[in-house]
Coordinates of C-alpha atoms and ligand atoms in Angstrom, one line a residue:
X1 CA -0.1 -0.1 0.1
X2 CA 1.3 3.5 -0.9
X3 CA 1.4 5.7 2.3
X4 CA 1.9 9.1 2.2
X5 CA 1.8 9.7 6.1
X6 CA 2.4 7.1 9.0
X7 CA -1.4 6.5 9.6
X8 CA -2.8 6.9 6.3
X9 CA -3.4 4.2 3.4
X10 CA -4.5 4.7 -0.2
X11 CA -6.6 2.0 -1.9
X12 CA -4.1 -0.1 -3.6
X13 CA -3.7 -0.5 -7.2
X14 CA -4.9 -3.9 -7.3
X15 CA -8.0 -3.2 -5.6
X16 CA -8.5 -0.3 -8.4
X17 CA -7.8 -2.9 -10.9
X18 CA -10.0 -5.6 -9.5
X19 CA -13.0 -3.2 -9.9
X20 CA -12.4 -2.0 -13.4
X21 CA -12.8 -5.8 -13.9
X22 CA -16.3 -5.8 -12.3
X23 CA -17.0 -2.6 -14.1
X24 CA -16.1 -4.7 -17.7
X25 CA -18.3 -7.9 -16.2
X26 CA -21.6 -5.7 -15.9
X27 CA -20.6 -3.7 -19.1
X28 CA -21.0 -7.2 -20.8
X29 CA -24.3 -8.1 -18.7
X30 CA -25.6 -4.8 -19.8
X31 CA -24.9 -5.0 -23.3
X32 CA -26.3 -8.6 -23.6
X33 CA -29.6 -6.8 -22.3
X34 CA -29.5 -3.9 -24.8
X35 CA -29.0 -6.8 -27.6
X36 CA -32.0 -8.8 -26.4
X37 CA -34.2 -5.6 -25.4
X38 CA -33.3 -2.8 -27.6
X39 CA -33.0 -0.5 -24.6
X40 CA -30.2 0.6 -22.6
X41 CA -30.3 0.3 -18.7
X42 CA -31.0 3.5 -16.9
X43 CA -29.9 4.7 -13.8
X44 CA -31.3 7.2 -11.5
X45 CA -29.2 8.9 -8.9
X46 CA -30.2 11.4 -6.7
X47 CA -27.6 13.2 -4.2
X48 CA -29.1 14.7 -0.8
X49 CA -26.0 16.0 0.4
X50 CA -23.2 18.8 0.2
X51 CA -20.7 19.5 -2.6
X52 CA -18.5 16.6 -1.7
X53 CA -21.2 13.9 -1.7
X54 CA -22.1 15.8 -5.2
X55 CA -18.6 15.1 -6.3
X56 CA -19.0 11.2 -5.1
X57 CA -22.0 10.9 -7.1
X58 CA -19.7 12.3 -10.0
X59 CA -17.4 9.5 -9.2
X60 CA -20.6 7.1 -9.1
X61 CA -21.2 8.3 -12.6
X62 CA -18.0 7.7 -13.9
X63 CA -18.3 4.1 -13.3
X64 CA -21.8 3.9 -14.1
X65 CA -20.6 5.1 -17.4
X66 CA -17.7 2.8 -17.7
X67 CA -20.5 -0.1 -17.1
X68 CA -22.7 0.9 -20.0
X69 CA -25.4 2.7 -18.0
X70 CA -27.4 5.8 -19.2
X71 CA -29.1 8.4 -17.3
X72 CA -32.8 7.7 -16.6
X73 CA -35.4 10.9 -16.4
X74 CA -36.9 9.3 -13.1
X75 CA -37.3 6.5 -10.7
X76 CA -39.9 4.3 -12.9
X77 CA -37.8 4.3 -16.0
X78 CA -34.7 3.0 -14.4
X79 CA -33.3 -0.3 -13.5
X80 CA -31.0 1.0 -10.9
X81 CA -32.0 4.0 -8.6
X82 CA -29.1 5.2 -6.0
X83 CA -29.6 7.7 -3.3
X84 CA -26.5 9.5 -2.3
X85 CA -27.3 10.3 1.3
X86 CA -26.8 12.9 3.7
X87 CA -26.9 13.1 7.7
X88 CA -25.7 16.6 9.0
X89 CA -29.4 17.4 10.2
X90 CA -32.6 15.6 10.6
X91 CA -34.9 16.8 7.6
X92 CA -32.2 15.6 5.1
X93 CA -32.4 11.8 7.0
X94 CA -36.0 12.3 6.7
X95 CA -36.0 13.1 3.0
X96 CA -34.4 10.0 2.2
X97 CA -36.2 7.6 4.2
X98 CA -39.5 9.6 2.7
X99 CA -38.1 8.9 -0.9
X100 CA -37.5 4.9 0.1
X101 CA -40.7 4.3 1.2
X102 CA -42.1 5.6 -2.2
X103 CA -39.8 3.3 -4.1
X104 CA -41.4 0.1 -2.4
X105 CA -44.3 -0.4 -4.8
X106 CA -42.0 0.3 -7.5
X107 CA -39.9 -2.6 -6.8
X108 CA -42.8 -5.0 -6.0
X109 CA -44.3 -3.9 -9.7
X110 CA -40.5 -4.8 -11.0
X111 CA -38.6 -7.2 -8.9
X112 CA -35.4 -6.6 -11.0
X113 CA -35.2 -3.0 -10.0
X114 CA -32.0 -2.4 -8.0
X115 CA -32.4 0.1 -5.2
X116 CA -28.8 1.3 -3.7
X117 CA -28.3 3.8 -0.6
X118 CA -24.9 4.9 -0.3
X119 CA -23.4 7.8 1.6
X120 CA -23.0 9.5 4.9
X121 CA -26.3 8.4 6.2
X122 CA -25.2 4.7 5.7
X123 CA -22.1 5.2 7.9
X124 CA -24.6 5.1 10.8
X125 CA -25.3 1.3 12.5
X126 CA -28.9 2.5 13.6
X127 CA -29.5 3.8 9.8
X128 CA -28.4 0.4 8.6
X129 CA -30.3 -1.4 11.0
X130 CA -33.3 0.5 10.3
X131 CA -33.1 0.0 6.7
X132 CA -32.6 -3.8 6.7
X133 CA -36.0 -3.9 9.2
X134 CA -38.1 -1.4 7.6
X135 CA -36.8 -0.7 3.8
X136 CA -36.5 -4.6 2.5
X137 CA -36.8 -3.3 -1.0
X138 CA -33.3 -1.7 -0.5
X139 CA -30.8 -4.6 -2.5
X140 CA -27.7 -2.5 -1.9
X141 CA -26.2 -0.6 1.1
X142 CA -22.6 0.9 1.2
X143 CA -20.7 3.9 2.8
X144 CA -18.4 6.8 2.2
X145 CA -15.3 5.2 2.7
X146 CA -15.9 2.0 0.2
X147 CA -17.4 4.0 -2.6
X148 CA -14.8 2.6 -4.9
X149 CA -15.9 -0.9 -4.0
X150 CA -19.4 0.0 -6.0
X151 CA -18.8 -2.1 -9.2
X152 CA -18.0 -5.4 -7.2
X153 CA -21.0 -4.5 -4.9
X154 CA -23.7 -4.1 -7.5
X155 CA -22.1 -7.0 -9.4
X156 CA -23.2 -9.2 -6.4
X157 CA -26.5 -7.1 -6.0
X158 CA -27.5 -8.1 -9.5
X159 CA -26.1 -11.5 -8.9
X160 CA -28.0 -12.3 -5.3
X161 CA -31.6 -12.4 -3.9
X162 CA -30.7 -11.0 -0.7
X163 CA -29.2 -7.4 -0.2
X164 CA -26.0 -6.8 -0.2
X165 CA -24.6 -4.8 2.7
X166 CA -20.9 -3.5 3.2
X167 CA -19.8 -0.6 5.3
X168 CA -16.6 0.2 6.1
X169 CA -15.9 1.3 9.6
X170 CA -12.4 2.2 9.3
X171 CA -11.3 6.0 9.8
X172 CA -10.8 5.8 5.9
X173 CA -8.2 5.8 3.1
X174 CA -7.9 7.9 -0.4
X175 CA -8.8 6.4 -3.6
X176 CA -7.1 7.5 -6.7
X177 CA -7.6 6.1 -10.2
X178 CA -11.4 6.0 -10.5
X179 CA -13.4 7.1 -13.7
X180 CA -15.4 10.4 -12.8
X181 CA -18.1 12.1 -15.1
X182 CA -18.9 15.7 -13.8
X183 CA -22.0 17.4 -14.2
X184 CA -20.9 20.7 -15.4
X185 CA -18.2 21.6 -18.3
X186 CA -17.3 24.8 -17.3
X187 CA -16.7 24.5 -13.2
X188 CA -15.3 21.6 -11.6
X189 CA -15.4 20.3 -7.9
X190 CA -11.9 18.8 -6.9
X191 CA -11.9 17.0 -3.5
X192 CA -8.3 17.6 -2.0
X193 CA -9.1 15.9 1.6
X194 CA -11.3 13.8 3.4
X195 CA -12.6 13.7 7.0
X196 CA -12.4 15.8 9.6
X197 CA -10.8 15.8 13.1
X198 CA -12.6 19.0 14.5
X199 CA -15.4 17.2 16.4
X200 CA -17.8 20.6 16.6
X201 CA -20.2 18.8 19.6
X202 CA -23.6 19.3 17.1
X203 CA -21.7 17.5 14.3
X204 CA -21.9 14.4 12.9
X205 CA -19.7 14.6 10.0
X206 CA -16.6 13.2 11.8
X207 CA -18.2 10.0 12.8
X208 CA -19.1 9.3 9.1
X209 CA -16.4 10.7 7.0
X210 CA -13.8 9.4 8.8
X211 CA -9.9 11.3 9.9
X212 CA -8.7 13.9 7.8
X213 CA -6.7 12.7 5.1
X214 CA -5.0 14.8 2.4
X215 CA -4.5 13.6 -1.3
X216 CA -1.0 14.3 -2.7
X217 CA -0.6 17.5 -4.6
X218 CA 0.9 15.5 -7.5
X219 CA -2.5 13.9 -7.7
X220 CA -4.3 16.7 -7.2
X221 CA -2.4 18.5 -9.9
X222 CA -2.7 16.3 -12.2
X223 CA -6.5 16.2 -12.0
X224 CA -6.6 19.9 -12.2
X225 CA -4.5 19.8 -15.4
X226 CA -6.4 17.5 -16.8
X227 CA -9.5 19.9 -16.4
X228 CA -7.8 22.9 -18.1
X229 CA -7.1 20.7 -21.0
X230 CA -10.5 19.9 -21.0
X231 CA -11.5 23.7 -20.8
X232 CA -12.7 23.8 -17.6
X233 CA -12.6 27.2 -16.7
X234 CA -13.0 27.1 -12.8
X235 CA -12.2 24.9 -9.6
X236 CA -13.5 24.9 -6.3
X237 CA -11.3 22.5 -3.9
X238 CA -13.1 20.8 -1.4
X239 CA -12.7 19.5 2.1
X240 CA -14.4 19.9 5.4
X241 CA -11.8 22.1 6.4
X242 CA -9.2 22.7 3.8
X243 CA -7.1 24.8 5.9
X244 CA -5.9 21.7 7.4
X245 CA -4.9 20.1 3.7
X246 CA -1.3 18.8 4.3
X247 CA -1.1 18.6 8.1
X248 CA -0.9 15.0 7.9
X249 CA 2.3 14.9 5.6
X250 CA 5.7 14.6 7.0
X251 CA 6.8 17.7 4.7
X252 CA 5.9 21.2 5.1
X253 CA 3.3 20.9 2.6
X254 CA 0.4 23.4 3.5
X255 CA -2.8 24.4 2.0
X256 CA -1.1 27.8 0.8
X257 CA 1.7 25.7 -1.0
X258 CA -1.0 24.0 -2.6
X259 CA -2.8 27.0 -4.0
X260 CA 0.5 27.9 -5.2
X261 CA 0.6 25.2 -7.3
X262 CA -2.7 25.4 -8.6
X263 CA -2.3 28.9 -9.7
X264 CA 0.2 28.3 -12.4
X265 CA -2.1 25.7 -14.1
X266 CA -3.0 26.7 -17.4
X267 CA -6.4 26.8 -18.7
X268 CA -8.0 27.6 -15.2
X269 CA -9.0 31.0 -14.8
X270 CA -11.0 30.9 -11.3
X271 CA -9.7 29.0 -8.0
X272 CA -12.1 28.9 -5.1
X273 CA -12.3 26.8 -2.0
X274 CA -14.5 25.2 0.8
X275 CA -14.8 25.4 3.6
X276 CA -12.5 27.3 6.1
X277 CA -12.4 26.4 9.7
X278 CA -11.5 30.1 11.3
X279 CA -9.1 28.5 13.7
X280 CA -7.0 27.4 11.0
X281 CA -7.1 30.3 8.6
X282 CA -3.5 31.2 8.7
X283 CA -2.0 34.3 7.4
X284 CA -0.1 32.5 4.6
X285 CA -3.4 31.4 3.2
X286 CA -4.6 35.1 3.3
X287 CA -1.4 36.1 1.7
X288 CA -1.7 33.5 -1.0
X289 CA -5.2 34.7 -1.7
X290 CA -4.2 38.5 -1.9
X291 CA -1.5 37.7 -4.2
X292 CA -2.6 34.7 -6.4
X293 CA -4.2 36.3 -9.5
X294 CA -7.0 33.4 -10.0
X295 CA -7.8 33.2 -6.4
X296 CA -11.4 34.6 -5.9
X297 CA -12.4 37.2 -3.6
X298 CA -14.7 35.0 -1.8
X299 CA -14.1 33.3 1.6
X300 CA -16.5 30.9 3.1
X301 CA -15.7 31.5 6.9
X302 CA -18.4 29.6 9.0
X303 CA -19.0 31.1 12.5
X304 CA -21.7 29.2 13.6
X305 CA -22.4 30.9 16.7
X306 CA -21.6 34.5 17.8
X307 CA -21.5 34.1 21.5
X308 CA -18.3 32.7 22.9
X309 CA -19.9 30.8 25.7
X310 CA -21.7 28.9 23.1
X311 CA -18.5 28.5 20.5
X312 CA -16.9 27.0 23.5
X313 CA -19.6 24.7 24.1
X314 CA -19.7 24.1 20.4
X315 CA -15.8 22.9 20.7
X316 CA -15.0 25.5 18.0
X317 CA -11.8 26.8 19.6
X318 CA -12.2 30.5 18.7
X319 CA -13.8 33.4 20.5
X320 CA -16.3 36.0 18.9
X321 CA -13.2 38.4 19.6
X322 CA -11.0 36.1 17.8
X323 CA -13.2 35.9 14.7
X324 CA -13.8 39.4 14.5
X325 CA -10.0 39.9 14.7
X326 CA -9.6 37.5 11.9
X327 CA -12.2 39.2 9.6
X328 CA -10.1 42.5 10.4
X329 CA -7.1 40.9 9.0
X330 CA -8.6 39.4 6.0
X331 CA -10.1 42.7 4.8
X332 CA -6.8 44.7 5.8
X333 CA -5.4 42.3 3.2
X334 CA -8.2 41.9 0.6
X335 CA -10.5 44.8 1.0
X336 CA -12.8 44.0 -1.7
X337 CA -13.3 40.1 -0.2
X338 CA -17.0 39.3 -0.4
X339 CA -17.6 36.9 3.3
X340 CA -20.3 34.3 3.4
X341 CA -21.1 32.2 6.7
X342 CA -22.9 29.4 8.2
X343 CA -24.7 29.7 11.3
X344 CA -26.7 27.6 13.7
X345 CA -29.4 28.9 15.6
X346 CA -30.7 27.3 19.0
X347 CA -27.8 25.4 20.1
X348 CA -28.5 23.5 23.2
X349 CA -28.5 26.6 26.0
X350 CA -28.5 29.3 23.8
X351 CA -30.2 32.2 25.6
X352 CA -31.5 35.3 24.1
X353 CA -28.3 37.2 25.0
X354 CA -26.2 34.6 23.1
X355 CA -28.3 35.0 20.3
X356 CA -28.2 38.8 20.4
X357 CA -24.2 37.9 20.3
X358 CA -24.9 36.3 16.5
X359 CA -26.9 39.2 15.6
X360 CA -24.0 41.5 16.5
X361 CA -21.6 39.7 14.5
X362 CA -23.8 39.8 11.7
X363 CA -24.2 43.7 11.6
X364 CA -20.3 44.0 12.5
X365 CA -19.3 41.4 9.6
X366 CA -21.7 42.3 7.0
X367 CA -21.5 39.2 5.5
X368 CA -22.6 39.0 1.6
X369 CA -24.6 36.0 2.4
X370 CA -25.4 33.6 5.4
X371 CA -26.3 29.9 5.3
X372 CA -28.6 29.4 8.2
X373 CA -29.6 26.4 9.9
X374 CA -32.2 25.2 12.8
X375 CA -29.9 23.4 15.3
X376 CA -30.7 19.5 14.9
X377 CA -29.9 16.7 17.1
X378 CA -27.7 14.2 15.6
X379 CA -27.6 10.8 17.6
X380 CA -23.8 10.2 18.7
X381 CA -22.8 13.8 19.2
X382 CA -22.1 15.5 22.2
X383 CA -24.3 18.3 22.0
X384 CA -27.6 15.7 21.6
X385 CA -26.9 14.8 25.1
X386 CA -27.2 18.2 26.5
X387 CA -30.4 18.5 28.6
X388 CA -30.7 22.3 27.6
X389 CA -32.3 22.0 24.1
X390 CA -34.1 24.9 22.9
X391 CA -37.7 24.6 21.9
X392 CA -38.3 24.6 18.2
X393 CA -41.0 27.8 18.7
X394 CA -37.8 29.6 20.1
X395 CA -35.5 28.6 17.4
X396 CA -37.8 29.1 14.5
X397 CA -38.5 32.8 15.9
X398 CA -34.7 33.4 16.0
X399 CA -34.2 32.4 12.9
X400 CA -36.7 34.2 11.3
X401 CA -35.1 37.7 13.0
X402 CA -31.4 36.3 11.9
X403 CA -32.4 36.2 8.2
X404 CA -34.4 39.5 8.5
X405 CA -31.3 41.1 9.5
X406 CA -29.1 39.4 6.9
X407 CA -31.3 39.9 4.0
X408 CA -31.2 43.5 4.6
X409 CA -27.3 43.6 4.6
X410 CA -27.2 41.3 1.9
X411 CA -29.2 43.8 -0.1
X412 CA -27.6 46.7 0.8
X413 CA -24.0 45.2 -0.2
X414 CA -25.5 44.2 -3.7
X415 CA -26.9 47.6 -4.2
X416 CA -23.3 49.2 -3.7
X417 CA -22.3 47.3 -6.6
X418 CA -25.2 49.0 -9.1
X419 CA -23.3 50.9 -11.9
X420 CA -20.0 49.3 -11.3
X421 CA -18.5 46.9 -13.9
X422 CA -17.8 43.3 -12.9
X423 CA -16.1 40.2 -14.4
X424 CA -18.1 37.0 -14.7
X425 CA -17.6 33.5 -16.1
X426 CA -20.7 32.8 -18.0
X427 CA -22.3 29.5 -16.6
X428 CA -25.0 29.2 -19.4
X429 CA -29.0 29.5 -19.3
X430 CA -30.6 31.3 -16.5
X431 CA -33.7 29.8 -14.4
X432 CA -34.8 33.3 -14.8
X433 CA -37.1 33.8 -17.4
X434 CA -36.3 37.8 -17.9
X435 CA -32.8 37.2 -18.4
X436 CA -32.0 34.3 -20.5
X437 CA -28.2 33.8 -19.3
X438 CA -26.5 33.6 -16.0
X439 CA -22.6 33.9 -14.5
X440 CA -20.9 34.4 -11.4
X441 CA -18.4 37.7 -10.2
X442 CA -15.4 36.4 -9.0
X443 CA -17.0 37.3 -5.6
X444 CA -19.3 34.6 -6.1
X445 CA -22.5 36.7 -7.0
X446 CA -24.9 35.5 -9.3
X447 CA -25.5 37.5 -12.4
X448 CA -28.4 37.5 -14.7
X449 CA -28.1 38.9 -18.1
X450 CA -29.5 39.0 -21.9
X451 CA -26.9 37.2 -23.6
X452 CA -26.1 34.6 -26.2
X453 CA -24.9 30.8 -26.3
X454 CA -21.3 31.8 -27.8
X455 CA -20.5 33.8 -24.1
X456 CA -21.0 30.4 -22.1
X457 CA -17.7 29.5 -20.4
X458 CA -16.3 32.9 -21.2
X459 CA -15.2 35.8 -19.1
X460 CA -17.4 38.8 -19.6
X461 CA -17.2 41.9 -18.4
X462 CA -20.8 43.6 -17.3
X463 CA -22.2 46.4 -16.2
X464 CA -24.5 45.8 -13.2
X465 CA -27.7 47.3 -13.8
X466 CA -30.1 46.1 -10.9
X467 CA -30.1 44.4 -7.7
X468 CA -32.0 41.7 -5.6
X469 CA -31.1 40.3 -2.4
X470 CA -29.5 37.0 -3.5
X471 CA -28.6 38.2 -7.5
X472 CA -27.6 40.9 -9.5
X473 CA -28.7 41.9 -13.1
X474 CA -26.2 43.3 -15.6
X475 CA -25.8 44.2 -19.3
X476 CA -22.8 42.6 -21.5
X477 CA -20.1 45.5 -22.0
X478 CA -17.0 43.4 -23.5
X479 CA -15.8 40.3 -23.9
Ligands
LIG501 N1 -17.3 21.3 7.4 C1 -18.1 22.6 7.4 C2 -19.1 22.1 7.0 C3 -20.0 20.9 7.5 S1 -21.5 20.6 7.4 C4 -17.3 23.4 8.6 O1 -17.0 23.1 9.3 O2 -17.9 24.5 8.3 C5 -22.3 22.5 6.8 C6 -22.8 23.2 7.8 O3 -23.8 22.6 8.5 C7 -22.2 23.5 9.5 O4 -21.2 24.5 8.7 C8 -23.1 24.0 10.1 O5 -23.5 25.2 10.0 C9 -24.3 23.3 10.0 N2 -24.5 21.8 10.7 C10 -23.7 20.9 11.0 N3 -24.3 20.0 12.0 C11 -25.5 20.7 12.0 C12 -26.4 20.4 13.2 N4 -26.6 19.2 13.9 N5 -27.8 21.0 13.3 C13 -27.8 22.1 12.4 N6 -27.0 22.4 11.8 C14 -25.9 21.8 11.3
LIG502 FE1 -18.3 19.2 11.4 FE2 -17.0 21.0 12.4 FE3 -15.9 19.3 11.3 FE4 -17.3 21.2 10.1 S1 -15.3 21.5 11.3 S2 -17.2 19.1 9.2 S3 -18.7 21.4 11.6 S4 -17.0 18.9 12.8
LIG503 FE1 -21.6 16.2 3.4 FE2 -24.0 15.7 4.4 FE3 -21.9 13.8 4.5 S1 -23.3 17.5 4.4 S2 -19.9 15.4 4.6 S3 -23.4 14.6 2.7 S4 -23.1 14.6 6.3

């Protein structure tokens, strides 16, 4: 096994070769089916989670394409249905159970259909037990750590009558060499590290994604160079806490050194990353953002709560003052940076005074956007055992107040952009009926505008002619 640190392992090349053999076997089965029936086998794959979850789905699509599957429009017409699940909040899990329940009849009508569930939810023993007991129509269960084994497991599920259940409970490894089929042709996600070591008291992620492990700079550079050759213009580096990239290497590799390498790659025009933990955002990362031309002026810096008392209880390892000082430092170096954040409302023990601290941070930092969540109790996390749970009613009322403050700030920030010229990367057709095309500024703001097909994938200068709370409107002035 290849090792990049003393305790982390890569899935071996032999194992990957073995999985390619299973892909070939299924491809033959599917080709035979197509000869007989005149139709290709279809797959309906749905992601329920974050960008990492979506990036995993792109790996699944890579393998599915190798096996000769095509994308089905819905579960009814598809032969294989895959739910790539998330368990960060209760409603994410409920959605999956709801969708699974709805498939019972489809499976009864068509016993050949394979229903598979994978992803973070499956890394929890109690979920697998529930699936075994109550969702007997599920034919395949696997987790986040053994995604690479999908071809072998699917092969077994096709050939066996009983459900195939395989969840790896190790702290996780790194897989290279799997095929990938990306959703987009202009922007790409590149996972640079897996897992999390932070154990914030409310969060289930470290339990279902294992310990932090960084991909080698070489592997990441190869992937991004290939994206450049394929005409991708923007990459977003993914990790639960990208700032700790390289901490598990024996040398001095850091996230800033990775950014410097990636900035040199031809073809790629914009680099973004998610997510940064404030405790690990070092000066060299801030300087890299300031100095490297492809690094966009946007930072997602989750605060979670404004009260130092709550932050301590959350095990976030910074105080309100630390956070505000950090924002001051960032703005001093990169004055035009857009900041976004994550906030949890109603963490156990949150008083009115604590909540006021959160509002105070919003007013002081003036985020461009905040992702706000109602605290959700996650079995197995320390916060779930806390007896001071905040009532749903109080949580919801605080949530509304928070949105009101934030929306006003977002709109005010956007209003200031009226009449300015921004560079946008044109992404494609807009969902908005008035403005047919859409793109994003370097600060990650959506700009809708009247455009045409040949602008897609290009960097275009637009004049901002209108502002909304969550988007802007513009007019192309040059490209
Ligand atoms: N690793 C990232 C994001 C993890 S999950 C980070 O540390 O910022 C994305 C967001 O979900 C978190 O930032 C947090 O705001 C929210 N979240 C996590 N667990 C939650 C819970 N139990 N209830 C409500 N929101 C939660
Ligand atoms: Fe969860 Fe905290 Fe890790 Fe983010 S840093 S994934 S919130 S434990
Ligand atoms: Fe992402 Fe949800 Fe897993 S947020 S890491 S898919 S628990």
